[in-house]
CSV table of C-alpha atoms in Angstrom, one decimal:
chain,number,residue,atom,x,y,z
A,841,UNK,CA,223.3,28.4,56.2
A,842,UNK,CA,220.8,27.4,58.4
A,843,UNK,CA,216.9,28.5,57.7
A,844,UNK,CA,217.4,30.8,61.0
A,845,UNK,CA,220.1,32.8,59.6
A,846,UNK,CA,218.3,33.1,56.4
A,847,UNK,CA,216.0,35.0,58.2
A,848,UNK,CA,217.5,37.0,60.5
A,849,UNK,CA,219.5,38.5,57.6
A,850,UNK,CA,216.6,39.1,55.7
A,851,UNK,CA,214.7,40.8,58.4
A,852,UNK,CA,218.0,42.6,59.4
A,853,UNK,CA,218.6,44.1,55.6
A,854,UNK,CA,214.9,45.3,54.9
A,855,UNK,CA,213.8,47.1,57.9
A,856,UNK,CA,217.3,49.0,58.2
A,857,UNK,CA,217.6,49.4,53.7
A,858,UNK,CA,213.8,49.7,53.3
A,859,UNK,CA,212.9,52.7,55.1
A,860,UNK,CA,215.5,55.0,55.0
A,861,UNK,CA,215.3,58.0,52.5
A,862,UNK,CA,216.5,57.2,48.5
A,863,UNK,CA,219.5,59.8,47.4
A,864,UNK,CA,220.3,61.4,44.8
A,865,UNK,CA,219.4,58.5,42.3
A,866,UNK,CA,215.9,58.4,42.9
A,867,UNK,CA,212.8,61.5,41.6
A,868,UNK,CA,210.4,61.8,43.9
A,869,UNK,CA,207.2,61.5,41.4
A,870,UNK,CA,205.3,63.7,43.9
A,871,UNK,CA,206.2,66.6,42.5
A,872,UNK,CA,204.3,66.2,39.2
A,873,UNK,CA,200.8,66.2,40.8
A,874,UNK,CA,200.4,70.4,39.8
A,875,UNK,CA,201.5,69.3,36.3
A,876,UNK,CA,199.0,66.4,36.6
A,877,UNK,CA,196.1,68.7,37.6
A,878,UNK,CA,196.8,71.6,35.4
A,879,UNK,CA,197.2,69.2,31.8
A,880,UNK,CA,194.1,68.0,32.7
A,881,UNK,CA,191.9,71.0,33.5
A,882,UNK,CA,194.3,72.4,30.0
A,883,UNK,CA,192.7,69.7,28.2
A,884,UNK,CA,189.3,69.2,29.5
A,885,UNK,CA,188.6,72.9,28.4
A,886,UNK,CA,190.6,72.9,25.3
A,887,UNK,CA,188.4,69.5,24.6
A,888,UNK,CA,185.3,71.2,25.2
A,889,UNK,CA,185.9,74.4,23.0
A,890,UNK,CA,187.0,72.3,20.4
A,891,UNK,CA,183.9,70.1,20.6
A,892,UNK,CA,181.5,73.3,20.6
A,893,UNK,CA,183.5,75.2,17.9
A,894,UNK,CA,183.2,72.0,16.1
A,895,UNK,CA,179.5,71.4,16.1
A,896,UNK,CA,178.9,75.5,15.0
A,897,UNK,CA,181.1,75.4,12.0
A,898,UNK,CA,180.0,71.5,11.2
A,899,UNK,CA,184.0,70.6,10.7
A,900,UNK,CA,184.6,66.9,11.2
A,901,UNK,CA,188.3,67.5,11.5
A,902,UNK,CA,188.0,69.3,15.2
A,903,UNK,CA,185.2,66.8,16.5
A,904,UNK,CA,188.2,64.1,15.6
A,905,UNK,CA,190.5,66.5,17.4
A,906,UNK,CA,188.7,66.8,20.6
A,907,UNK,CA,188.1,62.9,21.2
A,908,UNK,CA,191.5,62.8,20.7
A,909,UNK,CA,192.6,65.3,23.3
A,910,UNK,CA,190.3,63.3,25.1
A,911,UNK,CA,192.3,60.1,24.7
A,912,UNK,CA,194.9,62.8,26.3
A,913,UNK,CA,193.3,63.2,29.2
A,914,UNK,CA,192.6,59.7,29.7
A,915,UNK,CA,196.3,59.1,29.0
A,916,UNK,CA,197.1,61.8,32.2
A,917,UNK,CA,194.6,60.5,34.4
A,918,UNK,CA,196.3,57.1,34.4
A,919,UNK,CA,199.4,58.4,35.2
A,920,UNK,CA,198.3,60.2,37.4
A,921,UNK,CA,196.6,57.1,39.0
A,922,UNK,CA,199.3,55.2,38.8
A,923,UNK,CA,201.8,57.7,41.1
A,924,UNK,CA,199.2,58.3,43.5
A,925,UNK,CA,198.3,54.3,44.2
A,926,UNK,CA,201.9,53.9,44.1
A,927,UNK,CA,201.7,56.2,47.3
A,928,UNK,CA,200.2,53.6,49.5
A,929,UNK,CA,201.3,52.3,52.0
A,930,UNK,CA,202.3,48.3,52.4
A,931,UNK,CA,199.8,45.8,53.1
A,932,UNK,CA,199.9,42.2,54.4
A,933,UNK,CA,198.8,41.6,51.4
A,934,UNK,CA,200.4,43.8,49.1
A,935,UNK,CA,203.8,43.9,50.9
A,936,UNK,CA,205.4,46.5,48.3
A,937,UNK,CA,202.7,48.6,48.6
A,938,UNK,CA,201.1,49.3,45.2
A,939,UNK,CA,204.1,50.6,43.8
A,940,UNK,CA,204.0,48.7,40.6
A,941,UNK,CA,201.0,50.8,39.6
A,942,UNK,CA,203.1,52.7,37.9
A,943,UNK,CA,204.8,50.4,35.5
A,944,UNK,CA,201.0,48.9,34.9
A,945,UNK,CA,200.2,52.7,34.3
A,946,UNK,CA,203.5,53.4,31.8
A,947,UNK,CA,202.1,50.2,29.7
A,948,UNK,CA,198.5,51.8,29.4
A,949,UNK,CA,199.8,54.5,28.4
A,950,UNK,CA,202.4,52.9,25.9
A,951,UNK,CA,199.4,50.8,24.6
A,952,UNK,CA,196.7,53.6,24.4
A,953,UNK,CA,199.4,55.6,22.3
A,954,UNK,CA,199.5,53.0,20.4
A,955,UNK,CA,195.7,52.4,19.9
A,956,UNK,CA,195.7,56.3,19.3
A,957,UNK,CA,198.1,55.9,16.3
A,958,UNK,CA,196.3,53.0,15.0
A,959,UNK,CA,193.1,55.5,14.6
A,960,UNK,CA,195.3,58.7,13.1
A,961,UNK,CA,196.6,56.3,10.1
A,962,UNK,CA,193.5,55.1,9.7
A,963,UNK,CA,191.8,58.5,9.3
A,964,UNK,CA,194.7,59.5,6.9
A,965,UNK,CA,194.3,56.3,4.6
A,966,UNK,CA,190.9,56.8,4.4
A,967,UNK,CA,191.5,61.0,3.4
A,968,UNK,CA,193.7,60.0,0.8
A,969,UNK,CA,191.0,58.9,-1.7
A,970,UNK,CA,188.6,60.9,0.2
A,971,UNK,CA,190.1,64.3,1.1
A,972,UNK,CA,187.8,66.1,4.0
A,973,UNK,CA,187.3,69.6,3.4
A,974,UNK,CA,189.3,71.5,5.0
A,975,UNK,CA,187.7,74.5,6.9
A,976,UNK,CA,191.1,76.3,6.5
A,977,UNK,CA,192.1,79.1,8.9
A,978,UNK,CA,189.3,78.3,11.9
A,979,UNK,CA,190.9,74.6,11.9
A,980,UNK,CA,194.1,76.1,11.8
A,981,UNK,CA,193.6,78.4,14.3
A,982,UNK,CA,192.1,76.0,17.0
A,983,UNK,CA,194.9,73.7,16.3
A,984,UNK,CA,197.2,76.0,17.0
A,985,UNK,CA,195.8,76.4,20.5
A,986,UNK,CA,196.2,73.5,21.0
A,987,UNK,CA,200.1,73.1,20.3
A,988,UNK,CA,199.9,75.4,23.1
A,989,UNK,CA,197.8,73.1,25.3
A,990,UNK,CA,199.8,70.6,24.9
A,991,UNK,CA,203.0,71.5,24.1
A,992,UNK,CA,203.2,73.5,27.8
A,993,UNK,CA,202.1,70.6,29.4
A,994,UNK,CA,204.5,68.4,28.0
A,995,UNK,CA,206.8,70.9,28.9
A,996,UNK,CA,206.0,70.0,32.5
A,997,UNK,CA,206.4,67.1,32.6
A,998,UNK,CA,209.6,67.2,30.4
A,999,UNK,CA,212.2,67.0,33.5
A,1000,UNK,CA,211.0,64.0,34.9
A,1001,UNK,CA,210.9,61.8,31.7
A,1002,UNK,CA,214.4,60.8,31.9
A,1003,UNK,CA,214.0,59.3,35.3
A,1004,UNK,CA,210.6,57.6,35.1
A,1005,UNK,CA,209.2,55.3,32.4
A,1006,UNK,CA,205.4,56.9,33.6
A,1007,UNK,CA,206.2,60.0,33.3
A,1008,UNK,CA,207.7,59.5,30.3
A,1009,UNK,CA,204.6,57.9,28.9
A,1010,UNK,CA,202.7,61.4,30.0
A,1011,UNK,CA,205.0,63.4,28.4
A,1012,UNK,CA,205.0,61.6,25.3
A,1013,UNK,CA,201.3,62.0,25.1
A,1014,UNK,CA,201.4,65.1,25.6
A,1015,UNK,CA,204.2,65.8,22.6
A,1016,UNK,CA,202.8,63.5,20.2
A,1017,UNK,CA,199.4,65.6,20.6
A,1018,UNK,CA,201.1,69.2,20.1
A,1019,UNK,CA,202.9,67.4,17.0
A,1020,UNK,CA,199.8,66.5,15.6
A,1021,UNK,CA,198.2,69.4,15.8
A,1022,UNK,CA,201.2,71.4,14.5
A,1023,UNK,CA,200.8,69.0,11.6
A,1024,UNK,CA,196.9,70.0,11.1
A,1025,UNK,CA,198.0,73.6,11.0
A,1026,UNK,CA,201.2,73.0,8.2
A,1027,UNK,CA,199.0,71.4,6.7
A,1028,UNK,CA,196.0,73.4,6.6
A,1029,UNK,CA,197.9,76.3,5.8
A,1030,UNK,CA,200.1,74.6,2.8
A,1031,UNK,CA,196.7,72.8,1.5
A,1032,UNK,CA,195.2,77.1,1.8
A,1033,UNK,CA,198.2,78.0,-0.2
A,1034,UNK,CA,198.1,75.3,-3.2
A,1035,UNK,CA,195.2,73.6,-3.0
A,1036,UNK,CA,197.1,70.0,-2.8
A,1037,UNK,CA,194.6,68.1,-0.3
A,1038,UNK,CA,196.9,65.1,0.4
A,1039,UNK,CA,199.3,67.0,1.8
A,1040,UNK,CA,197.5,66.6,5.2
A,1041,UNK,CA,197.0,62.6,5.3
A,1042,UNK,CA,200.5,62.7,4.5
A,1043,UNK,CA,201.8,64.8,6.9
A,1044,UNK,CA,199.3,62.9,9.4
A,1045,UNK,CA,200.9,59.8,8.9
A,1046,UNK,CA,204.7,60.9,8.9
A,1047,UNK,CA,204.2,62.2,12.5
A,1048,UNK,CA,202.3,58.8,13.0
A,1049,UNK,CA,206.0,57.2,12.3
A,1050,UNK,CA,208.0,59.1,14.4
A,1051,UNK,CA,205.6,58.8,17.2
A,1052,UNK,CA,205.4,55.1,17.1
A,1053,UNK,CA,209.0,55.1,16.9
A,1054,UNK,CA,208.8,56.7,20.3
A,1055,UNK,CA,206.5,54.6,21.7
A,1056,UNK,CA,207.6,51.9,20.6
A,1057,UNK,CA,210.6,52.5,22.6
A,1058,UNK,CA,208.2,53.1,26.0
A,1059,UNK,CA,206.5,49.9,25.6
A,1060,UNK,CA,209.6,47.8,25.3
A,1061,UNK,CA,210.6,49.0,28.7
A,1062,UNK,CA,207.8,48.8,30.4
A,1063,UNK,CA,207.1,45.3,28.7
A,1064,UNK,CA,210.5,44.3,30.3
A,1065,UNK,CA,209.9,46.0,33.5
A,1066,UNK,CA,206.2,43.9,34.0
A,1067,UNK,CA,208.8,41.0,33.4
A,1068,UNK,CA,211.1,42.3,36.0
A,1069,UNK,CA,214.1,42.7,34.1
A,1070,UNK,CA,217.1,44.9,35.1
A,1071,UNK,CA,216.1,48.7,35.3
A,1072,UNK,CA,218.3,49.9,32.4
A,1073,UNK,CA,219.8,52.3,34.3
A,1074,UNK,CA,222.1,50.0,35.8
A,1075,UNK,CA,224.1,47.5,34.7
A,1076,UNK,CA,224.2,43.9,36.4
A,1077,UNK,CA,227.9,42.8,35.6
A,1078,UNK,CA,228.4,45.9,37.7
A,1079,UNK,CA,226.7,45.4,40.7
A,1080,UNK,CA,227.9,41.8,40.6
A,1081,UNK,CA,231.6,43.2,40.7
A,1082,UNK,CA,231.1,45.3,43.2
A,1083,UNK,CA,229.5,43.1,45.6
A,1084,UNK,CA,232.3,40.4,44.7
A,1085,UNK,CA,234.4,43.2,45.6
A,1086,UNK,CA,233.3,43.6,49.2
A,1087,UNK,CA,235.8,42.7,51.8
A,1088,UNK,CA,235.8,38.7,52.7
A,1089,UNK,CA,233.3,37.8,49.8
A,1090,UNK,CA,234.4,34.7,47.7
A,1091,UNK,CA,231.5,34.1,45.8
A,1092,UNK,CA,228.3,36.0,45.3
A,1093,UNK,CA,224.8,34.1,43.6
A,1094,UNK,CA,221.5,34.6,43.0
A,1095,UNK,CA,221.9,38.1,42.2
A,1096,UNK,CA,218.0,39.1,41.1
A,1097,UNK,CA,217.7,43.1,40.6
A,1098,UNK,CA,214.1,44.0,39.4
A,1099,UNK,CA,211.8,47.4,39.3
A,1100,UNK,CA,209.1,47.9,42.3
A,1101,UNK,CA,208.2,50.7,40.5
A,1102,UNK,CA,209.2,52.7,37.7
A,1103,UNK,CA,211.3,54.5,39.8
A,1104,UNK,CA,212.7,51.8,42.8
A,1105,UNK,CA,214.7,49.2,42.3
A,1106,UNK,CA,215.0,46.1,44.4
A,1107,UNK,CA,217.7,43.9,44.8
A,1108,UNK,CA,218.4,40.2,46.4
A,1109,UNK,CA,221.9,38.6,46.6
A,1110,UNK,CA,223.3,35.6,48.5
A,1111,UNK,CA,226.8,36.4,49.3
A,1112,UNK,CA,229.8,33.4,50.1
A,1113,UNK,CA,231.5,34.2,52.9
A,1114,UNK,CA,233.9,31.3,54.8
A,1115,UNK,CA,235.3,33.8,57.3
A,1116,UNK,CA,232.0,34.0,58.9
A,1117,UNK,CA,229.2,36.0,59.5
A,1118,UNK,CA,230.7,39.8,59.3
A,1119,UNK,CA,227.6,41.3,61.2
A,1120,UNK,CA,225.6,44.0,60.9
A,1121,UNK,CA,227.6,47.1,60.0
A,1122,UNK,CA,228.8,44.8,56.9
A,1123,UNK,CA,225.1,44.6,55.6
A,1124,UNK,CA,224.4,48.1,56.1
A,1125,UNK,CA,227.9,49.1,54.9
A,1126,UNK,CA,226.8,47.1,51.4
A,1127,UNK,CA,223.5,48.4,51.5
A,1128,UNK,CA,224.8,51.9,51.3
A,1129,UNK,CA,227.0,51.4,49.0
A,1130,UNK,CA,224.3,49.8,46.5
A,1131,UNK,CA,222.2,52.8,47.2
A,1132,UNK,CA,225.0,55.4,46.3
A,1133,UNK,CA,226.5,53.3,43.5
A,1134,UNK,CA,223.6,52.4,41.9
A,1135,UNK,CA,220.5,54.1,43.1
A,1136,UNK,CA,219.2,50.6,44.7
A,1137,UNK,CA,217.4,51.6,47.8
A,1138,UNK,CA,216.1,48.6,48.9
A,1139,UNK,CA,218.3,45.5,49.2
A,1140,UNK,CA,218.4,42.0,50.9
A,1141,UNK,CA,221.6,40.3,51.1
A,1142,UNK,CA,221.8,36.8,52.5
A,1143,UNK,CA,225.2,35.8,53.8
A,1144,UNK,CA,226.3,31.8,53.6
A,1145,UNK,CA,229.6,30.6,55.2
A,1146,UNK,CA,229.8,27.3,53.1
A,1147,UNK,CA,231.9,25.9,50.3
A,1148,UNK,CA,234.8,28.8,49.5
A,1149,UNK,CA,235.1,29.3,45.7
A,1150,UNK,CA,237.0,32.1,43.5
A,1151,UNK,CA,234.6,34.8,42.8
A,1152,UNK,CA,233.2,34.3,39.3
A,1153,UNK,CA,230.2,34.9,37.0
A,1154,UNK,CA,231.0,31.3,35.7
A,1155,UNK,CA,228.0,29.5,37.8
A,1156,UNK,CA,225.3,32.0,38.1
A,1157,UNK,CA,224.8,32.7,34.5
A,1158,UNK,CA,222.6,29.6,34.9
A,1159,UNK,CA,220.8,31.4,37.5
């Protein structure tokens, strides 16, 4: 395999894999900007009543509500971020474009949850052996608005979680907010009902659990994905069959498959074959099959007519 061929194949298999349009396997995140837009302007008002209702009636509770709708916001606006610098276009210097923007922006989020979680227990502890005094149905009532805020904004952005980690970590945002403030209003009204004030720490920090259960989930993948492990969508025993499967291929190594983005998978593979080069239509043959089988729209295969072996996994788990 000499240097040359190395990189004509490469050449050859990116400009023809790289450009044309991803199937059915891949969401287009641009259709989430009018969710984008409208949870934020949802919020940003829904922060700012809360914040003046707050300061009338003197209730700590909704003060602590609205900086944490804020921390919504903030959570939106880098997802946001992320999808729309993932948008630009390839540099010399940034050859992927900034597509990874939105696996940077999927952690933020996963950690700001996180932070945001840290300060709910926190709060609850400290209301255990110092219960706030509960303005009762005004709290209640603002709250409840704001299940609606939030749970129709996460209702938005509820399609689009499955496919992408980032939208995922808006969406979770967005649910772990109308959870907590359906737990302020259970609370507020079981507390109004039997006078039993730790009844709201506790509930605060049950939905605490179950969200960091979630999250915790969010930031293991996008953990793995900054370390460009497999998408878990697909499985790499898979892929490695089916290349080892393509007509006149003996051995296949150096099979790397890693996110560009929280929605693109790349992949490189250096395929054995002693008949010779097959030529082009092989390459693009593969590269549509990769994309149908397994969603991977951008591949670079690298074809070597050396040393004939039987097709195994044997030498490149030491990859």
């Amino acid at each position: 395999m000499g240097g040359h061929h190395h990189g004509h194949d490469h050449a050859n298999s990116h400009g023809h894999g790289g450009s044309h349009s991803h199937g059915g396997h891949s969401h287009a995140p641009a259709s989430f900007d009018r969710a984008f837009a409208i949870g934020i302007g949802l919020n940003i008002v829904f922060v700012a009543v809360e914040a003046v209702v707050g300061l009338r009636i003197d209730s700590v509770a909704l003060l602590a509500d609205a900086g944490h709708n804020l921390s919504d916001v903030l959570g939106l606006v880098v997802a946001w971020g992320g999808t729309m610098l993932a948008r630009t276009a390839p540099t010399k210097r940034f050859t992927y474009g900034l597509k990874g923007s939105t696996i940077l922006a999927a952690l933020t989020n996963a950690l700001l949850l996180l932070v945001a979680l840290g300060a709910i227990v926190l709060e609850a502890s400290q209301r255990f052996s110092d219960p706030a005094p509960t303005a009762g149905l005004t709290v209640s009532m603002v709250a409840g608005i704001g299940i609606a805020v939030n749970a129709i904004t996460a209702w938005m952005f509820a399609r689009g979680r499955k496919g992408d980690v980032n939208i995922r970590g808006a969406y979770l945002h967005m649910a772990a907010d109308a959870l907590v403030s359906a737990g302020v209003v259970i609370a507020g009204l079981v507390i109004w009902r039997t006078g039993l004030t730790w009844i709201d720490p506790a509930v605060s920090i049950i939905i605490a659990v179950l969200i960091f259960w979630q999250t915790w989930g969010l930031l293991r993948e996008t953990v793995e994905m900054s370390l460009s492990a497999v998408p878990r969508g697909i499985e790499f025993d898979h892929v490695d069959e089916a290349l080892c499967g393509l007509p006149g291929v003996t051995e296949i190594h150096d099979l790397h498959i890693w996110p560009m983005s929280t929605t693109e998978p790349v992949l490189t593979a250096h395929l054995v074959m002693p008949g010779g080069h097959p030529g082009d239509d092989f390459l693009s043959d593969a590269r549509t099959m990769l994309h149908e089988k397994f969603g991977i729209g951008h591949a670079t295969l690298q074809v070597e007519t050396g040393h004939a072996n039987n097709c195994s996994m044997a030498d490149t788990a030491t990859v």
